[in-house]
XYZ file of C-alpha atoms in Angstrom:
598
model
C 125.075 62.787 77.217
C 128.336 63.807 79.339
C 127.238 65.721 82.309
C 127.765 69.695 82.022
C 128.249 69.437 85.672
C 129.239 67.551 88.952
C 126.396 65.986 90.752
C 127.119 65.278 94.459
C 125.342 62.231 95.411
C 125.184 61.795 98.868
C 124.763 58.233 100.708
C 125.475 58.238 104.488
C 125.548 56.563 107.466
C 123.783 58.205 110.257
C 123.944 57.680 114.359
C 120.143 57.756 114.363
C 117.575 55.695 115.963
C 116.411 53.285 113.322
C 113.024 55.119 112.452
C 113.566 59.161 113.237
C 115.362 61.713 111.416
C 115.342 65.359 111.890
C 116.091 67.818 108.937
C 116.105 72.036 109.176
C 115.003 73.131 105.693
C 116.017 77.015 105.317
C 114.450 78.875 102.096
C 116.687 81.702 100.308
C 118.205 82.775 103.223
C 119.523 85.806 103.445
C 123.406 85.614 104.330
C 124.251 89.114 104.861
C 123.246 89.317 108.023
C 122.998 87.010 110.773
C 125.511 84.244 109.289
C 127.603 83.664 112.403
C 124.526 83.480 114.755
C 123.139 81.260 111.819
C 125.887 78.672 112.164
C 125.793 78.506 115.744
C 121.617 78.126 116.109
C 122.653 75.176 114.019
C 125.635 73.604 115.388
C 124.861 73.933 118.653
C 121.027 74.392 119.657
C 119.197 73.437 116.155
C 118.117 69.372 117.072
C 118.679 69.311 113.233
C 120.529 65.735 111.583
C 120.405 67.472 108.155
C 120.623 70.821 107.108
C 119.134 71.799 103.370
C 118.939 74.840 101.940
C 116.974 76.020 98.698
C 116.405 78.558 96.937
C 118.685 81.688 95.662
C 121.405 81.143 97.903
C 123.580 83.996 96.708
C 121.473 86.950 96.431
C 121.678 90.178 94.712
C 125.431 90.305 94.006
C 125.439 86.477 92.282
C 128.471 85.821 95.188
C 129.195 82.804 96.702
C 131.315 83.792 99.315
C 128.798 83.939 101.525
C 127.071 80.299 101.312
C 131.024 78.788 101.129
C 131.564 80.528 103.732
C 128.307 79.237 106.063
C 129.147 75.634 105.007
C 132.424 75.692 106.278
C 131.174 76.515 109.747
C 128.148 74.372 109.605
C 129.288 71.466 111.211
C 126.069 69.462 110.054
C 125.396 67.232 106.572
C 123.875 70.099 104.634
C 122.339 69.310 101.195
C 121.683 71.984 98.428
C 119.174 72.741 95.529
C 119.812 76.392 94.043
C 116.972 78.196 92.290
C 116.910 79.414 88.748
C 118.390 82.611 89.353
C 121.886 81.035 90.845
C 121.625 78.282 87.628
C 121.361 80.532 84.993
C 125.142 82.426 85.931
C 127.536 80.046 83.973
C 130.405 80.818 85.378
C 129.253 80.549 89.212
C 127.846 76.526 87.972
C 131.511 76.200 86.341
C 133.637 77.433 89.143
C 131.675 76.244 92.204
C 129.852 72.732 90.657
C 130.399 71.466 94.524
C 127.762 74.194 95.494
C 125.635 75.089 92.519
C 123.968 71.243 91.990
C 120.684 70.767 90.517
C 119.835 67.303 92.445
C 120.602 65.289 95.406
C 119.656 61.936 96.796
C 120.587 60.798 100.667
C 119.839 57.544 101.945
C 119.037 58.133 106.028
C 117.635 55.469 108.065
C 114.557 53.802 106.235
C 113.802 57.706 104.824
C 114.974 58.992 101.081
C 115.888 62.380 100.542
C 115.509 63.513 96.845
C 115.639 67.181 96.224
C 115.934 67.942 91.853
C 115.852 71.583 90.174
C 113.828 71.733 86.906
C 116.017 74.274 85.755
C 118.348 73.533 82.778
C 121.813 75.161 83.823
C 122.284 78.058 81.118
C 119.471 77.675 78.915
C 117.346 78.760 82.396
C 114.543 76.348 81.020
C 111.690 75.839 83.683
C 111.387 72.677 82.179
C 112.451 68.987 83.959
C 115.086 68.034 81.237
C 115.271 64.376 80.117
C 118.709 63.908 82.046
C 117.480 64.333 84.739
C 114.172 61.832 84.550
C 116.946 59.336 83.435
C 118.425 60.069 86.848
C 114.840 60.154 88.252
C 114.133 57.020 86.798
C 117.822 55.346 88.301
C 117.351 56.478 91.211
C 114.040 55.465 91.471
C 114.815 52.009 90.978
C 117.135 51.613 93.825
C 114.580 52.570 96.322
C 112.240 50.065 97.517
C 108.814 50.470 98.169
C 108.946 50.783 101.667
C 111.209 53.211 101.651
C 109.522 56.367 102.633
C 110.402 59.617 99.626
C 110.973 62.768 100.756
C 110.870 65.264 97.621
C 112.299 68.807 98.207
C 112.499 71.457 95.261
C 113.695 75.156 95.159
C 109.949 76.403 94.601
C 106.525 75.222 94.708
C 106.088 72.315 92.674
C 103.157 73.145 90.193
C 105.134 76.780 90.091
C 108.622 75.242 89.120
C 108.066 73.824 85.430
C 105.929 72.743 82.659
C 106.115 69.027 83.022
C 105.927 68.975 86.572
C 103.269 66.570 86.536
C 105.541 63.853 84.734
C 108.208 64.393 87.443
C 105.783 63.963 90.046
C 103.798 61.266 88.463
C 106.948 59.025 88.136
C 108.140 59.629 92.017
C 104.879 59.446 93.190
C 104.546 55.615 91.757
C 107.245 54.825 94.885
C 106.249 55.952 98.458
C 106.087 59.398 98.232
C 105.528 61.150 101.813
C 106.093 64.776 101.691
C 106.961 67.374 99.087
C 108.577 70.498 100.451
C 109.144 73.597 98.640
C 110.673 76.406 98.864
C 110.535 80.256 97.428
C 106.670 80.648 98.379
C 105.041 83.942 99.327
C 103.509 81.865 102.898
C 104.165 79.160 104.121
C 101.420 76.602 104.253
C 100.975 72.963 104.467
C 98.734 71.978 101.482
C 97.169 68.827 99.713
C 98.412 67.864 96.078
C 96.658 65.171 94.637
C 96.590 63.632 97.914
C 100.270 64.078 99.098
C 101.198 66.760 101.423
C 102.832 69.307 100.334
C 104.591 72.314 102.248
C 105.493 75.574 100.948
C 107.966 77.477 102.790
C 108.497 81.400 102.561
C 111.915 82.863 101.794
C 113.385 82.842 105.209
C 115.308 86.082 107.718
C 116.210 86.458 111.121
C 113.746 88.310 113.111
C 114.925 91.839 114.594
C 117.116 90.267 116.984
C 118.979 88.564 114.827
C 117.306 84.650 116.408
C 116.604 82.257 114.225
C 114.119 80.185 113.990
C 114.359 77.627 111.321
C 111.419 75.207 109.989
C 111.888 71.672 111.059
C 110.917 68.385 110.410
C 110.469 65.219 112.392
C 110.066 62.082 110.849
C 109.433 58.970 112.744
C 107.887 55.586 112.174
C 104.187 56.921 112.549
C 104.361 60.794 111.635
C 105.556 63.512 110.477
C 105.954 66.936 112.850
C 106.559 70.306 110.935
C 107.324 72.955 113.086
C 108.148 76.191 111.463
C 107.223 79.447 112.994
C 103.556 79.203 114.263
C 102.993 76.504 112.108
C 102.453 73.643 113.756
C 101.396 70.231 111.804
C 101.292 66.923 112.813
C 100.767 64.049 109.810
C 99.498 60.720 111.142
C 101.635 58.543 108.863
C 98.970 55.301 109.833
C 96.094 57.109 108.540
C 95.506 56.357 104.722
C 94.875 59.530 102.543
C 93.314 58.623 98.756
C 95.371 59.620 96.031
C 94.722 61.777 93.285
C 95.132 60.184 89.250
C 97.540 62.811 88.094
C 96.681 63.761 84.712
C 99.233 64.130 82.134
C 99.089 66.733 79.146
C 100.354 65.095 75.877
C 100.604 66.888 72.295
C 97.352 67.489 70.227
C 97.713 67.984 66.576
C 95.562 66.143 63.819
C 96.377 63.145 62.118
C 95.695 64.171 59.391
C 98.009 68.028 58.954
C 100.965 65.942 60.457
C 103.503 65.234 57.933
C 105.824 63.117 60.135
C 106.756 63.241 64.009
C 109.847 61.883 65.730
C 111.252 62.589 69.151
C 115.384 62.494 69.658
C 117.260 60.103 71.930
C 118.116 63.382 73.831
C 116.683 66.640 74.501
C 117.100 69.615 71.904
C 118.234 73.254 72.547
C 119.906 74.154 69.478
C 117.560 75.267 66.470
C 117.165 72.972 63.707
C 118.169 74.137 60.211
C 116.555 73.595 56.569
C 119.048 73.829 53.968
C 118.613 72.396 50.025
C 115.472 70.262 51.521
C 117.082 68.656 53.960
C 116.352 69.388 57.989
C 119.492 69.339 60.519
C 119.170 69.090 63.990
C 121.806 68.771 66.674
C 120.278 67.525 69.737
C 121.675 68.241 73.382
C 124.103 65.510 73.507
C 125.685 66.553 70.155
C 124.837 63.811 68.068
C 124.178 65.494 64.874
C 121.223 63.983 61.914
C 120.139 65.083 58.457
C 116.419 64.043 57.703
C 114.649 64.953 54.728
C 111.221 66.392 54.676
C 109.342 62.613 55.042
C 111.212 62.761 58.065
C 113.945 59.656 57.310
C 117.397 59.730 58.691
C 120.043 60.291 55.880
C 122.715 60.005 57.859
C 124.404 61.606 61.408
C 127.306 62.340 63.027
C 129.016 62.747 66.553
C 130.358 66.147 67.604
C 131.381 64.500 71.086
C 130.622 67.389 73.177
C 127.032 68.877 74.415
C 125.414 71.534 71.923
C 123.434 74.641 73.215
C 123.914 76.977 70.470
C 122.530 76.477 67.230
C 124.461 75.184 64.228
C 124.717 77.030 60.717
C 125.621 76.467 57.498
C 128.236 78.725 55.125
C 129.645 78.614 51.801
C 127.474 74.903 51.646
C 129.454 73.887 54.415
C 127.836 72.754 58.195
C 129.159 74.043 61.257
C 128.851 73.238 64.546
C 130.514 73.939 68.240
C 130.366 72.517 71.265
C 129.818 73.753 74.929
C 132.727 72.208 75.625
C 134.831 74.291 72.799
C 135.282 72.268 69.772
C 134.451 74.190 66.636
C 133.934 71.525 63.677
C 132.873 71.857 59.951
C 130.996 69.314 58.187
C 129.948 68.445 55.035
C 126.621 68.216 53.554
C 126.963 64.251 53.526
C 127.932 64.217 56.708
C 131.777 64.087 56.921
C 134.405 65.650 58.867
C 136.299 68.556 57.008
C 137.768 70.291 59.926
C 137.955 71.155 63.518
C 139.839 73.156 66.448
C 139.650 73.428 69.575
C 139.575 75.872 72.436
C 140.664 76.078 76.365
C 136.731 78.046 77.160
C 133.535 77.010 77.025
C 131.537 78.712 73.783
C 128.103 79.996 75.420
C 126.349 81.442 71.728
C 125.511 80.007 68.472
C 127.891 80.384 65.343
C 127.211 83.843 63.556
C 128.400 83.788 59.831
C 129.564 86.673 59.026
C 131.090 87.778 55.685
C 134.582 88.994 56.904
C 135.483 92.936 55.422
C 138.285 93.529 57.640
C 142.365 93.893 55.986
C 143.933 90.946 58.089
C 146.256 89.107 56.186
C 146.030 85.241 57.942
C 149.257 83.098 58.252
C 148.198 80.427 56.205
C 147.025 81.165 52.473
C 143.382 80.655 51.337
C 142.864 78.210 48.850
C 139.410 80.263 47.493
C 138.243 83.842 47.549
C 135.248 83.349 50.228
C 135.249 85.930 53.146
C 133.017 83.605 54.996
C 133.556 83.744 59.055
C 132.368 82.421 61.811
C 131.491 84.951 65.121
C 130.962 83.358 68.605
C 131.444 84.166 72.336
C 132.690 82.182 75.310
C 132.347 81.664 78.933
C 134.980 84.163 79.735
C 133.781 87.135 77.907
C 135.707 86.544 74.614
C 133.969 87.184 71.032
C 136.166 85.399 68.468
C 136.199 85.386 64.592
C 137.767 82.525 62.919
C 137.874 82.362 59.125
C 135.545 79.453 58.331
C 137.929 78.361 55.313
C 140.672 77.743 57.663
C 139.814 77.845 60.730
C 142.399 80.595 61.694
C 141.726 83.761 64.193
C 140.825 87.118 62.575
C 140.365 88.473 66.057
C 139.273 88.454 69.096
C 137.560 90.917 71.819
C 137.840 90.475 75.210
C 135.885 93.644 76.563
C 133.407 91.730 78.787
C 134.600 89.722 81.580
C 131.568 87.582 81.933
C 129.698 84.914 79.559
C 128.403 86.220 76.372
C 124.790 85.152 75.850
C 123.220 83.336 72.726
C 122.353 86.321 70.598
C 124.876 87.831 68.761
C 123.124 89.722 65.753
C 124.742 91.777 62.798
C 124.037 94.645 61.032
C 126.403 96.714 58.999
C 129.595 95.500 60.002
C 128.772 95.504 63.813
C 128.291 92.269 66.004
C 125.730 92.875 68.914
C 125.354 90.860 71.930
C 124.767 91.036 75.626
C 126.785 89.739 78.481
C 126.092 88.234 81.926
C 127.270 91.323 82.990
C 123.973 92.994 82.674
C 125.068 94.634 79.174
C 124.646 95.306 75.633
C 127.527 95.645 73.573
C 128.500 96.913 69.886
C 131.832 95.564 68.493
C 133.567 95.818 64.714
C 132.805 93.523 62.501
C 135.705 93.760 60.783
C 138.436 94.487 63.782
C 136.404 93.381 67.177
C 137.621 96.872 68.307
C 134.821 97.904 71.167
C 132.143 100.892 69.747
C 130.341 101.305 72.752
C 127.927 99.500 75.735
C 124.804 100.177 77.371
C 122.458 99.855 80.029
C 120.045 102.107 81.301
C 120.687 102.935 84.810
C 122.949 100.671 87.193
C 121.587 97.477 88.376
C 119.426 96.965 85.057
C 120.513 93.465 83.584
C 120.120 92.858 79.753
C 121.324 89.446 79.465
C 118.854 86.853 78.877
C 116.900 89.054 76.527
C 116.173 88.795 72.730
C 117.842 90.857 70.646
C 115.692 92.618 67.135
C 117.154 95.114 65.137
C 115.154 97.447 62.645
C 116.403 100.496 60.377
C 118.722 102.284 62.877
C 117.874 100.442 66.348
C 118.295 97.694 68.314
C 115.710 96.446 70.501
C 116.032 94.683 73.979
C 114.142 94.009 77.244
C 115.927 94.354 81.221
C 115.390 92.156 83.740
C 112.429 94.042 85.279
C 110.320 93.870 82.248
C 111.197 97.867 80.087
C 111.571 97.773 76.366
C 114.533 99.850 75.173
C 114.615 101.246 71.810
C 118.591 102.083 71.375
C 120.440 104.085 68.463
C 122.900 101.257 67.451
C 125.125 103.653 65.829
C 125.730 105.598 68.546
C 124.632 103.625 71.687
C 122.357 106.098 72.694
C 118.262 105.693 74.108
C 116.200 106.510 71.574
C 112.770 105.369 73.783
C 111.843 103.185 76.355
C 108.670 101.080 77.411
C 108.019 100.670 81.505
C 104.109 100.536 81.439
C 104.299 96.779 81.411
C 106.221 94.439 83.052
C 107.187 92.492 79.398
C 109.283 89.344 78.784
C 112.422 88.450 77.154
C 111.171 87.248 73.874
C 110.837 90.142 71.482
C 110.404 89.549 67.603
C 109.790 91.888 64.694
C 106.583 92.251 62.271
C 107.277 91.139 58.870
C 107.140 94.806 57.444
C 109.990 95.775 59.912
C 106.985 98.539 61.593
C 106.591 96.852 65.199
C 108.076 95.488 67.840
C 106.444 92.118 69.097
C 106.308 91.610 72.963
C 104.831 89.564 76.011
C 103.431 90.400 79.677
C 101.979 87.895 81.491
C 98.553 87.773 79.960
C 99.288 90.050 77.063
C 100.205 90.549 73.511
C 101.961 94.040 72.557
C 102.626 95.372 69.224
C 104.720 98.835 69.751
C 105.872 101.352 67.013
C 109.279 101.015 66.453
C 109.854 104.562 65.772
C 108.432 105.922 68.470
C 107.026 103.108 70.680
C 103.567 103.631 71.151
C 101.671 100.866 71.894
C 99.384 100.072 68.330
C 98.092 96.617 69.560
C 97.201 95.111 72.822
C 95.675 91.639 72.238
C 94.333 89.168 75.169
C 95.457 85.673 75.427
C 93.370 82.962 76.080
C 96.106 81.753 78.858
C 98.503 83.095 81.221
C 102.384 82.603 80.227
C 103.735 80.542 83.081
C 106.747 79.338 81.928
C 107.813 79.651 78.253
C 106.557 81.770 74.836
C 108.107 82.058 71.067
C 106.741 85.511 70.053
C 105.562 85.687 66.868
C 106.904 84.711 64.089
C 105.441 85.755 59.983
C 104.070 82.964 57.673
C 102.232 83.591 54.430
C 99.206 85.991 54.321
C 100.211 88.347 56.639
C 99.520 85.814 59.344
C 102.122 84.929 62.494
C 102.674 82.047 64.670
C 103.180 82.257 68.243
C 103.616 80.019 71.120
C 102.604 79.840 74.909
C 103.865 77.138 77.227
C 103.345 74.433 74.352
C 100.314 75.859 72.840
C 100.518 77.215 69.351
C 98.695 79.791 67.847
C 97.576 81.445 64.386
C 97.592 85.100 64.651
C 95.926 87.288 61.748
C 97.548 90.147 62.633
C 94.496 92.171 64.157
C 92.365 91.024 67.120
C 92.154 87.541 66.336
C 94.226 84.821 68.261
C 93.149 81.035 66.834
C 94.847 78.079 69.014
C 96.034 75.593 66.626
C 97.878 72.804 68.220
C 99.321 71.813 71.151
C 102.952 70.331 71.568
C 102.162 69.052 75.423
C 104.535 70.477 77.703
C 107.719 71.414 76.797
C 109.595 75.266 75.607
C 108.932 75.434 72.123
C 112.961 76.411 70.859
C 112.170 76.445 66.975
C 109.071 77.359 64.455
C 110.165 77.012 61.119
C 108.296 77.620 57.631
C 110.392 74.785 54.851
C 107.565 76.256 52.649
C 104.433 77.985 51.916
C 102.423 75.283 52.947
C 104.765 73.197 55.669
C 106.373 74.457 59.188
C 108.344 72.713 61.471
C 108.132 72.745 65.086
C 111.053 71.939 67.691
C 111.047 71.194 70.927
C 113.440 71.129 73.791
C 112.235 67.715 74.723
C 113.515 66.558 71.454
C 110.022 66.473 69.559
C 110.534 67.665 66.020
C 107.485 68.059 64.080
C 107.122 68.863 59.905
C 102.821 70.078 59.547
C 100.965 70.855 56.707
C 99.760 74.128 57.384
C 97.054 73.914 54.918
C 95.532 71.026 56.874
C 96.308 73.342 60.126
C 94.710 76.776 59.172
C 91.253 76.976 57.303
């Protein structure tokens, strides 16, 4: 897979006595305030070798300016690992790869630094992707076992992603001293299976602007944390028993599964079922057509990664890459046509069929209106006539990356932006209608987008459910009792509004938005959830960190499977009595549900 972005892998040389190194580790500091007598606590009376920050290193405003500017006074090696919040802004991870990293690896003395974000740029996955336990593993295998590991991550380790026990697992089989963290509501020194493992709090000057940053000093025989009052001293000689770290794997009878395979890479993009066949595009764009038994008929390369999920129009496949190549495909597997573009595409394709009066340069050989909607990375919506591949127009209204959810509904294209908001364009012109968000500072990007009769649904950043008249733009009702997540779906009769808190299922009116269901779950949502989703019977499916469950509808919640731990990305019926499940791990699995469901 070609790497979305820059990785700065550090290997230095240090001045230092043979078995001591001393490293400042600063959590989400806040660089508003304080930055100049920051830089000089460092520079000049910090006893620091290495400085590494972690954590959101930008802040509120998403700027940069402020860490560029404190590492080009700190006069120190300083390492980085941003948290999810500063990897899920594209076009901060595009412009400024040198800052925005997910991983690092420095070589000091006889001590390894490895410091990895389980955060998939973009996608804002809490999930440790397979690239990077291929780097994991690489890396791994330079170091020797008496090399001493040092493991730093943005936020508390069992906090940070689902498969967190993998990732640890696999650096724990080398020397693995210390795990530090960062983001943590205290900090703490605590045991994890037997390793130490510190948590730091999000760190600020005190009131007179001093600073006193946590530090720690390695030597031969111990480890010294000083951070605040904390005071800790680990005896390096004395042996401490290790843990067996327990790993979860999928759970699904033998005898309901109709075939499972996993990908060479992971998967983000949807799969699709079309005339019995099942196509999947995995992360690093290599392209496959299975039928149901599960055999490869054939693939294809689309040479670029894929995020958004391909589609298929007028029995033709279509594809586009992050990278900006938009190619169509035939059902066999051939190349019919493809352009290219100078921005990266940050949605799915949206076939649309195209009402608008353009006339296009270039003759069409048949009548279809068939066209294909998608954004990019600077704002842009585009529509390009799938038959030709030529622009019917383009809108330009946002300035940021458009998010994967463009929707349609009569002759208007809906989306939201990393701006914070959610738009309403012409279908047939990509003239502007109108925006919205609630009050300033609300941010509407990452949610889900559901539309029923004369409304479209979405969730802000701080967990309300806005009901919106998409004709108009205007608030028809909103939702603040709970805190609810991004994914939102809609009841098969189109009558309510599917939603998550943390512990909680929600079925609101979608007329007026009065809560009809409120249904506990049997675990809290740390990381991931696919809301629910109608089968046959009046029945749903529904997800919750890699647990799958049957839903009748009323009170009753029935776990089904598990999928081990990975974001479940796609749940889809290819009949009445067989669903597929996808995961971003690359597991793709075709169930009888008749085996599944008594």
């Amino acid at each position: 897979m070609k790497r979305l972005f820059p990785i700065l892998i550090l290997f230095s040389a240090y001045a230092l006595s043979a078995q001591s190194l001393n490293v400042a580790v600063i959590s989400s500091p806040e660089l508003s305030s304080g930055l100049d007598s920051l830089t000089y606590y460092i520079n000049y009376e910090s006893d620091a070798d290495i400085v590494i920050l972690l954590g959101d290193l930008t802040g509120e405003d998403q700027s940069a300016d402020k860490i560029k500017t404190f590492l080009n006074k700190v006069n120190k090696e300083t390492l980085i690992l941003p948290s999810a919040d500063n990897l899920s802004k594209l076009n901060a991870l595009l412009e400024m790869p040198e800052i925005f990293n997910d991983r690092f690896d420095l070589k000091a003395a006889d001590f390894f630094l490895l410091g990895v974000s389980p955060i998939i740029p973009y996608k804002n996955y809490r999930h440790f992707s397979g690239e990077i336990f291929n780097w994991l593993n690489e890396t791994l295998d330079t170091i020797s076992l008496s090399d001493e590991i040092y493991l730093f991550l943005p936020e508390p380790i069992n906090n940070t992603a689902d498969n967190w026990k993998e990732a640890m697992k696999l650096i724990a089989s080398k020397n693995l001293k210390l795990i530090v963290c960062g983001n943590s509501p205290q900090t703490e020194l605590t045991n994890l299976y037997g390793y130490p493992a510190l948590n730091l709090e999000n760190f600020k000057p005190d009131k007179s602007n001093k600073w006193e940053i946590p530090e720690i000093r390695i030597t031969a025989d111990s480890i010294i944390i000083r951070s605040g009052k904390l005071l800790e001293v680990i005896d390096k000689r004395i042996e401490v028993s290790k843990e067996e770290i327990e790993i979860d794997t999928d759970n699904l009878p033998d005898s309901a599964i109709v075939f499972k395979t996993r990908l060479e890479n992971d998967l983000y993009s949807r799969p699709f079922f079309f005339n019995n066949k099942i196509f999947a595009a995995d992360a690093a764009g290599i392209l496959t057509c299975r039928d149901t038994t599960g055999e490869i008929l054939w693939d294809y390369d689309l040479n670029g990664d894929v995020y958004g999920s391909i589609t298929i129009a007028d029995r033709t496949l279509n594809a586009v890459t992050f990278q900006g190549d938009l190619q169509s495909i035939s059902l066999t597997g051939e190349q019919i046509q493809s352009i290219g573009f100078n921005e990266y595409v940050t949605t799915s394709l949206l076939p649309i069929e195209y009402s608008g009066d353009k006339e296009l340069m270039i003759p069409k050989v048949t009548n279809s209106k068939k066209a294909l909607v998608f954004g990019t990375n600077e704002g842009k919506v585009y529509c390009y006539d799938l038959e030709t591949l030529q622009e019917y127009w383009v809108n330009d209204i946002s300035k940021e990356a458009i998010n994967d959810n463009l929707i349609l509904r009569e002759n208007k294209i809906f989306y939201t932006s990393d701006d914070g908001f959610l738009y309403c364009i012409d279908a047939r012109t990509g003239l502007f209608i109108w925006r919205w968000k609630y009050r300033k500072g609300d941010n509407l990007s990452a949610s889900d987008l559901v539309i029923s009769s004369k409304s479209i649904f979405v969730v802000s950043d701080n967990g309300q459910l806005f009901c919106i008249d998409y004709l108009l733009g205007k608030l028809n009702w909103y939702r603040d009792r709970y805190k609810l997540r991004k994914e939102i779906s809609l009841s098969g009769d189109g009558k309510y509004i599917f939603s998550f808190d943390e512990e909680n299922l929600y079925a609101f009116a979608v007329h007026k938005g009065n809560t009809i269901k409120e249904i506990k779950l049997d675990q809290k949502i740390r990381f991931h959830a696919f809301p629910p989703l109608a089968i046959k019977d009046n029945r749903y499916l529904l997800a919750v960190d890699g647990i799958v469950y049957l839903w009748n509808g009323d009170k009753n919640i029935e776990r089904l499977l598990s999928v081990g731990n990975s974001p479940i990305i796609g749940v889809l019926p290819l009949s009445d009595s067989n669903l597929l499940i996808a995961t971003a791990d690359g597991a793709i699995y075709n169930l009888n549900l008749n085996k599944l469901v008594k």
